[in-house]
Amino acid sequence: MAMSMPHQIGALSGTPLTAETGGLSGEVPTKGSAATSAMWRTPMTNLRVSVQKTGADVDRVSPTPSPPLSPMRGGMRPDLSVACQALMEAPVAEREHKLGNSPEKGKGVPVFVMMPLDSVKMDHTVNRRKAMNASLQALKGAGVEGIMLDVWWGLVERDAPGEYNWGGYAELLEMAKKHGLKVQAVMSFHQCGGNVGDSCTIPLPRWVVEEMEKDPDLAYTDQWGRRNFEYVSLGCDTIPVLKGRTPVQCYSDFMRGFRDRFENLLGDTIVEIQVGMGPAGELRYPSYPEQNGTWKFPGIGAFQCYDKYMISSLQAAADAFGKPEWGQTGPTDAGHYNNWPEDTNFFRKEGGGWDSQYGEFFLTWYSQMLLSHGERILQSAKATFEDKGVKISVKVAGIHWHYGTRSHAPELTAGYYNTRFRDGYLPIAQMLARHGAIFNFTCVEMRDHEQPQDAQCAPEKLVRQVALATQEAQVPLAGENALPRYDDYAHEQILQASSLNIDDQSGDREMCAFTYLRMNPDLFHPDNWRRFVAFVKKMKEGRDADQCREQVEREAEHFVHITQPLVQEAAVALMH
């Protein structure tokens, strides 16, 4: 998940695109003292953003505590002429080896590019087909390994249970195959719309929404009764609440339908299945929803455990723990969405409830519910795509704000039990390891000093912690940028992060892939495109790259220059 930076999808889809949801997030648990220092320090202009606390939302608690009251944007709109630079003839395609487009096993990091969220329209056709075709060819010419594509549950199974319409996706996947691009297919079981980066609205299937309207407790619920319809509450994962099927059965059937329809492309064109597990496709609770201004960065968010299914599970856990009074509700002194940790009794550093026996009980239950949810869906995904030649991946949010505090409040409300005293990412990595899945993490492009210092943001430390956790669990780590960035400074940070050069034991380990957010007109701006081509080249070279920056940039410049005549011709064709 990521923070807001408006961008226009323009010529690609005709709809506005803002920054991707995927993460903003400080302090590493005491497990390794080395982890508390930033991974990379490069002197550069401080891109500090000021964030002001507001005193409007203050914690209100009763005087007598009950157990839960625990002790770059440029303004231009390109016409895709630069995208068309990749409408290259065979001789140009042969130059791909010079640009480092043939990945060598064990060397370098392949780059994928996220497609627009509305690449397939509601009428099951490819959105702006000509522009899409030109853009895919451009990406291939730049040395990109492939694309990431959301396959929306709310689009494919929209009208009736078990009735799948793969129209649009079939054409788009064939288009990718034609251009020699690999595909990371995202099983998107969440609503599109309401999160950072959501450029369009694609609700859950109609028949799912109908069931949620009849039983609002199928939606995630906060302590004030606010419902969130982005994703079916994991509290009812195993209850047949969706026309006789459980949510997990619905996800399983959808994945089987995808497998059966596109079996001829699995392992060849489709090389990875990323399984959506929550809002924005991430394994987390919808603790910081932007819709209707509910949450704003860098608020701590709110626990999402107040639907009847979650409360029922909490009560059972409390009974088993011997504290039945703890099962009636979640923490009631954990503040509001836009509070800061010290505004609350639960998250404050001194005597906060998070560090009490009750806090440990509740946070263990809350995070375990999320882990169990991931486990159930991964079991199904693994069985569905076994021996099909595809990798399975899971996306985890990069929640880096207030990371430098003791409680790590925003991570806790999202379901990651990560505090100064506890590593919350190792259990996730170990869960993924049990199923041979990839740990996909965001905010890889961010540097600590670029973030609001008063909110104790520390994305570099967070990325380092995750890298160490995946190393210990022996899980492959893949990365994404959380915000659209086109500058060399961000590219350099991604290059350093993807090398995973974090300690003496890292060896030759690198990220297994990097997915670039996102394909849009800004990417095809001439200066951005030139930098992007060089970035892809350097990523493919890997940590042992023997070419200097100047040589890489000369090759990128040459690539841009030699295609210019073809670009002008193709651009005219696209405009008519």
Coordinates of C-alpha atoms in Angstrom, one line a residue, residues 153-165 205-208 210 243 245:
W153 CA -13.0 -11.2 -9.0
G154 CA -15.6 -8.4 -9.2
L155 CA -15.2 -8.4 -13.0
V156 CA -14.8 -12.1 -13.9
E157 CA -17.4 -13.6 -11.6
R158 CA -19.5 -10.4 -11.4
D159 CA -23.0 -11.6 -12.3
A160 CA -23.5 -15.0 -10.7
P161 CA -21.7 -17.6 -8.5
G162 CA -19.5 -19.9 -10.6
E163 CA -20.0 -18.0 -13.9
Y164 CA -16.7 -16.7 -15.1
N165 CA -16.1 -14.3 -18.0
P205 CA -19.1 -9.4 -7.4
R206 CA -22.8 -8.3 -7.3
W207 CA -23.9 -11.4 -5.6
V208 CA -21.3 -11.0 -2.9
E210 CA -25.9 -8.6 -2.0
K243 CA -24.6 -18.5 -1.6
R245 CA -19.9 -21.4 -0.3

